[in-house]
Tab-separated table of C-alpha atoms in Angstrom:
chain	number	residue	atom	x	y	z
A	208	ALA	CA	19.682	-2.124	-14.544
A	209	PRO	CA	20.786	1.034	-12.626
A	210	ILE	CA	17.210	1.487	-11.359
A	211	ILE	CA	17.267	-2.025	-9.912
A	212	THR	CA	20.730	-1.934	-8.355
A	213	ASP	CA	20.235	1.575	-6.927
A	214	SER	CA	16.976	0.584	-5.242
A	215	LEU	CA	17.583	-2.831	-3.683
A	216	ASP	CA	20.013	-4.433	-1.299
A	217	ASP	CA	22.043	-7.031	-3.168
A	218	ARG	CA	20.628	-9.964	-1.194
A	219	TYR	CA	17.113	-9.266	-2.477
A	220	LEU	CA	18.195	-9.767	-6.090
A	221	ALA	CA	18.433	-13.509	-5.417
A	222	TYR	CA	14.660	-13.908	-5.499
A	223	LEU	CA	13.455	-10.663	-7.117
A	224	SER	CA	15.529	-10.938	-10.297
A	225	PRO	CA	13.049	-13.290	-12.055
A	226	PHE	CA	10.340	-10.608	-11.930
A	227	TYR	CA	12.581	-8.063	-13.647
A	228	MET	CA	13.574	-10.671	-16.224
A	229	LEU	CA	9.913	-11.409	-16.969
A	230	ALA	CA	9.265	-7.671	-17.349
A	231	ALA	CA	12.177	-7.405	-19.782
A	232	GLN	CA	10.864	-10.397	-21.719
A	233	ALA	CA	7.435	-8.776	-21.976
A	234	ALA	CA	9.020	-5.535	-23.208
A	235	LEU	CA	10.873	-7.450	-25.925
A	236	THR	CA	7.709	-9.339	-26.869
A	237	TYR	CA	5.307	-6.423	-27.043
A	238	GLY	CA	7.746	-3.607	-27.745
A	239	ASP	CA	7.783	-0.049	-26.451
A	240	PHE	CA	5.545	2.816	-27.502
A	241	PRO	CA	7.016	4.823	-30.407
A	242	ALA	CA	9.269	7.540	-29.037
A	243	ASP	CA	7.595	10.224	-31.160
A	244	ALA	CA	4.027	9.175	-30.293
A	245	PRO	CA	2.506	11.621	-27.811
A	246	PRO	CA	0.694	9.983	-24.875
A	247	SER	CA	-3.074	10.008	-25.000
A	248	TYR	CA	-4.733	11.588	-21.938
A	249	PRO	CA	-6.627	10.793	-19.884
A	250	HIS	CA	-6.111	7.057	-19.586
A	251	ALA	CA	-6.512	4.440	-16.876
A	252	ILE	CA	-5.071	0.940	-16.555
A	253	HIS	CA	-6.266	-1.676	-14.068
A	254	PHE	CA	-4.127	-4.716	-13.234
A	255	PRO	CA	-6.618	-6.949	-11.360
A	256	LYS	CA	-4.192	-9.693	-10.335
A	257	ALA	CA	-1.691	-7.194	-8.926
A	258	GLY	CA	-4.427	-5.015	-7.459
A	259	LEU	CA	-2.914	-1.904	-9.061
A	260	TRP	CA	-4.752	0.978	-10.745
A	261	VAL	CA	-2.850	3.640	-12.677
A	262	VAL	CA	-4.607	6.795	-13.897
A	263	GLU	CA	-2.965	9.649	-15.801
A	264	THR	CA	-4.287	12.970	-17.040
A	265	GLU	CA	-2.350	15.942	-18.383
A	266	ALA	CA	-2.221	17.317	-14.831
A	267	LEU	CA	-1.718	14.293	-12.573
A	268	LYS	CA	-0.769	10.665	-12.116
A	269	LEU	CA	-2.313	8.374	-9.491
A	270	VAL	CA	-1.153	4.874	-8.578
A	271	ALA	CA	-3.421	2.978	-6.157
A	272	ASN	CA	-3.101	-0.453	-4.555
A	273	PHE	CA	-6.489	-2.110	-4.095
A	274	HIS	CA	-4.977	-5.105	-2.301
A	275	LYS	CA	-3.959	-2.798	0.567
A	276	GLY	CA	-7.241	-0.977	1.044
A	277	GLY	CA	-6.782	1.613	-1.708
A	278	VAL	CA	-3.551	3.260	-0.553
A	279	PHE	CA	-2.121	5.534	-3.238
A	280	HIS	CA	0.572	7.917	-4.434
A	281	LEU	CA	-0.606	11.020	-6.285
A	282	ASN	CA	1.633	13.294	-8.351
A	283	PHE	CA	0.872	16.660	-9.904
A	284	GLY	CA	3.173	17.997	-12.598
A	285	ASP	CA	6.610	16.561	-11.866
A	286	PHE	CA	5.998	12.823	-11.724
A	287	GLY	CA	9.443	12.228	-10.209
A	288	THR	CA	8.335	13.553	-6.820
A	289	PHE	CA	5.599	12.167	-4.592
A	290	VAL	CA	3.330	15.076	-3.805
A	291	GLU	CA	0.525	13.315	-1.947
A	292	VAL	CA	0.550	9.975	-0.143
A	293	ASP	CA	-2.337	8.080	1.425
A	294	SER	CA	-1.271	5.057	3.488
A	295	GLY	CA	-4.670	4.143	4.905
A	296	TYR	CA	-6.026	4.125	8.456
A	297	PHE	CA	-4.250	3.204	11.684
A	298	GLY	CA	-5.640	3.088	15.214
A	299	GLU	CA	-5.746	0.922	18.313
A	300	ILE	CA	-8.251	-1.068	20.328
A	301	PRO	CA	-8.510	-0.859	24.149
A	302	ASP	CA	-6.059	-3.733	24.744
A	303	GLY	CA	-3.343	-1.767	22.896
A	304	GLN	CA	-3.239	-3.747	19.658
A	305	ILE	CA	-2.829	-1.774	16.430
A	306	VAL	CA	-5.556	-1.873	13.787
A	307	THR	CA	-5.174	-0.852	10.158
A	308	THR	CA	-6.705	-1.026	6.679
A	309	GLN	CA	-3.239	-1.486	5.187
A	310	TYR	CA	-2.869	-5.242	5.048
A	311	LEU	CA	-2.496	-7.664	2.187
A	312	ASN	CA	-5.993	-8.581	1.006
A	313	PRO	CA	-6.154	-9.964	-2.561
A	314	GLU	CA	-9.841	-10.788	-1.960
A	315	ALA	CA	-10.904	-7.165	-1.402
A	316	GLU	CA	-14.144	-6.217	-3.143
A	317	VAL	CA	-13.211	-3.882	-5.999
A	318	SER	CA	-15.130	-2.275	-8.848
A	319	VAL	CA	-13.504	-0.042	-11.459
A	320	ASP	CA	-15.407	2.111	-13.937
A	321	ASP	CA	-12.989	4.110	-16.108
A	322	PHE	CA	-11.791	6.856	-13.742
A	323	ARG	CA	-13.797	5.814	-10.684
A	324	ALA	CA	-12.896	2.978	-8.320
A	325	ARG	CA	-14.578	1.540	-5.230
A	326	ILE	CA	-12.792	-0.632	-2.685
A	327	SER	CA	-14.442	-2.387	0.248
A	328	THR	CA	-11.944	-3.516	2.857
A	329	ALA	CA	-11.767	-4.261	6.573
A	330	LEU	CA	-10.174	-2.532	9.531
A	331	VAL	CA	-8.225	-5.390	11.102
A	332	VAL	CA	-5.866	-6.088	13.974
A	333	ASN	CA	-2.250	-5.974	12.828
A	334	ARG	CA	-0.243	-9.068	13.789
A	335	PRO	CA	3.428	-8.108	13.465
A	336	VAL	CA	6.300	-10.553	13.693
A	337	THR	CA	9.044	-8.902	15.728
A	338	ILE	CA	12.593	-10.151	16.283
A	339	SER	CA	14.238	-10.061	19.707
A	340	PRO	CA	17.785	-11.310	20.464
A	341	TRP	CA	16.452	-14.558	21.958
A	342	LYS	CA	14.090	-15.141	19.035
A	343	ASN	CA	16.978	-14.542	16.655
A	344	ILE	CA	19.150	-17.093	18.469
A	345	ALA	CA	16.322	-19.640	18.492
A	346	VAL	CA	15.637	-19.199	14.770
A	347	ARG	CA	19.309	-19.547	13.874
A	348	ALA	CA	19.613	-22.684	16.004
A	349	PHE	CA	16.509	-24.109	14.346
A	350	ASN	CA	17.973	-23.424	10.897
A	351	LEU	CA	21.222	-25.191	11.828
A	352	ILE	CA	19.609	-28.426	12.987
A	353	THR	CA	16.594	-28.634	10.657
A	354	PRO	CA	16.667	-30.071	7.097
A	355	GLY	CA	15.949	-27.713	4.209
A	356	PHE	CA	12.343	-28.857	3.743
A	357	GLY	CA	11.509	-28.071	7.381
A	358	ARG	CA	13.235	-24.687	7.196
A	359	ARG	CA	11.183	-23.789	4.135
A	360	LEU	CA	7.910	-24.657	5.872
A	361	PHE	CA	8.916	-22.608	8.905
A	362	LEU	CA	9.912	-19.573	6.828
A	363	ASP	CA	6.684	-19.770	4.836
A	364	PHE	CA	4.763	-19.818	8.116
A	365	LEU	CA	6.599	-16.733	9.413
A	366	ARG	CA	6.111	-14.863	6.146
A	367	ASN	CA	2.401	-15.600	6.018
A	368	ARG	CA	2.070	-14.692	9.689
A	369	ALA	CA	3.782	-11.342	9.109
A	370	VAL	CA	1.439	-10.237	6.310
A	371	SER	CA	-1.801	-11.776	7.572
A	372	ALA	CA	-4.525	-9.966	9.475
A	373	GLY	CA	-6.110	-10.548	12.846
A	374	HIS	CA	-9.797	-10.230	13.590
A	375	THR	CA	-11.950	-7.548	11.950
A	376	VAL	CA	-13.080	-4.531	13.982
A	377	GLY	CA	-14.775	-2.561	11.204
A	378	LYS	CA	-15.283	-1.875	7.517
A	379	VAL	CA	-14.084	0.888	5.198
A	380	LEU	CA	-15.631	1.635	1.815
A	381	ARG	CA	-13.351	3.882	-0.241
A	382	GLU	CA	-14.274	5.612	-3.495
A	383	ILE	CA	-11.631	7.336	-5.636
A	384	VAL	CA	-12.724	9.594	-8.486
A	385	VAL	CA	-10.020	10.997	-10.770
A	386	GLU	CA	-10.918	14.200	-12.613
A	387	GLU	CA	-8.853	16.185	-15.078
A	388	ASP	CA	-6.936	18.203	-12.483
A	389	SER	CA	-8.090	16.885	-9.099
A	390	VAL	CA	-8.852	13.698	-7.194
A	391	LEU	CA	-11.862	13.181	-4.924
A	392	VAL	CA	-11.608	10.498	-2.222
A	393	THR	CA	-14.582	9.471	-0.057
A	394	ASP	CA	-14.249	7.005	2.826
A	395	HIS	CA	-17.193	5.513	4.732
A	396	ILE	CA	-15.957	4.010	8.011
A	397	ASN	CA	-18.067	1.773	10.233
A	398	VAL	CA	-16.589	0.040	13.312
A	399	ASN	CA	-18.228	-2.692	15.371
A	400	GLU	CA	-16.072	-2.375	18.497
A	401	PRO	CA	-14.237	0.524	20.205
A	402	VAL	CA	-11.341	1.948	18.213
A	403	LEU	CA	-9.084	4.557	19.824
A	404	ASN	CA	-6.834	7.209	18.258
A	405	LEU	CA	-7.859	6.437	14.680
A	406	VAL	CA	-5.821	8.433	12.160
A	407	LEU	CA	-5.495	8.678	8.401
A	408	GLN	CA	-1.806	8.333	7.524
A	409	LEU	CA	-0.967	11.017	4.958
A	410	ASP	CA	2.643	10.039	4.429
A	411	THR	CA	4.577	6.820	4.014
A	412	GLU	CA	3.883	4.233	6.708
A	413	ARG	CA	3.936	0.457	6.395
A	414	ALA	CA	1.952	-2.065	8.380
A	415	PHE	CA	4.753	-4.525	7.595
A	416	SER	CA	8.143	-4.142	5.925
A	417	PHE	CA	11.386	-5.930	5.149
A	418	ALA	CA	14.703	-4.712	6.467
A	419	SER	CA	16.942	-2.706	4.146
A	420	THR	CA	20.496	-1.553	4.781
A	421	GLY	CA	21.142	0.541	1.698
A	422	PHE	CA	17.898	1.967	0.364
A	423	PHE	CA	15.295	4.487	1.417
A	424	GLU	CA	13.012	7.062	-0.199
A	425	LEU	CA	13.316	10.737	0.696
A	426	GLN	CA	9.639	11.148	1.589
A	427	GLU	CA	10.014	8.448	4.247
A	428	LEU	CA	12.191	10.722	6.371
A	429	GLY	CA	9.088	12.678	7.390
A	430	ALA	CA	6.956	9.616	8.134
A	431	GLY	CA	4.632	10.216	11.054
A	432	SER	CA	4.403	13.971	10.524
A	433	SER	CA	1.116	13.994	8.579
A	434	LEU	CA	-1.702	12.423	10.536
A	435	MET	CA	-5.389	13.283	10.232
A	436	PRO	CA	-7.274	12.432	13.478
A	437	ILE	CA	-10.651	10.775	12.868
A	438	GLU	CA	-13.655	11.290	15.150
A	439	LEU	CA	-15.734	8.108	15.293
A	440	ALA	CA	-18.993	9.467	16.702
A	441	GLY	CA	-21.373	6.537	17.056
A	442	GLY	CA	-18.891	4.245	15.334
A	443	LYS	CA	-19.549	5.735	11.892
A	444	VAL	CA	-18.022	8.572	9.907
A	445	THR	CA	-17.726	9.718	6.284
A	446	ILE	CA	-14.595	11.573	5.204
A	447	ARG	CA	-14.339	13.423	1.901
A	448	ARG	CA	-11.252	15.165	0.610
A	449	ARG	CA	-10.256	16.664	-2.714
A	450	TYR	CA	-6.631	16.920	-3.800
A	451	LEU	CA	-5.781	19.940	-5.970
A	452	PRO	CA	-2.690	20.783	-8.079
A	453	ASP	CA	-1.555	23.636	-5.814
A	454	GLY	CA	-1.089	21.258	-2.886
A	455	VAL	CA	-4.370	22.222	-1.198
A	456	MET	CA	-6.527	19.443	0.181
A	457	GLU	CA	-10.183	20.287	0.795
A	458	MET	CA	-11.443	18.059	3.595
A	459	GLU	CA	-14.883	17.409	5.047
A	460	GLN	CA	-15.524	15.061	7.970
């Protein structure tokens, strides 16, 4: 319970509580691992419906999200601190619109073979839903005069609009290989129209988010400080990087 209440604004508990209750029910049904049983390393778990892949060795722990283009958190040693973060690619097209690989895509092509995963995703135009004072007034007026059924349809439309993607400007094939004490990531990028200022976001950045008044993560305070510029010569590039326990990242572009 403290983990939940220390991490979420109270208003979110109204619709997130059922998920925690289901998790608690599963824990009661299947039980916990024996406290004195040492973990077996290495091991990997793939949750296809959630799009999550968790890999642990004696030296590291990686959690990747295949439904968002293979973004991941990677920890060495102390698993309570995020050591490496990969939030995918961000750039822009000539008309100023933002493009990214970090969008919700449950239909992404994924193959997992023990400690190797491949994700094929698209580089798409981000379609954010922003709130201005006039939009806020209009929405509140709509909610006051519209029956509940109509409000629900409208909110569902806004939510789907916020997390959906615009047209595709390219493809990214990502391969993640987890070894005993390092992780090798290879990205093959191919764009079919001009993309400007493409960067790999190496800290926490979200293509879409929900407002929070009482919660943040410490690593988010430095968001925007770790960007890797990408040169798209001829519209194609392959980027390889290896993450090592001492914090060194070997990169080849």
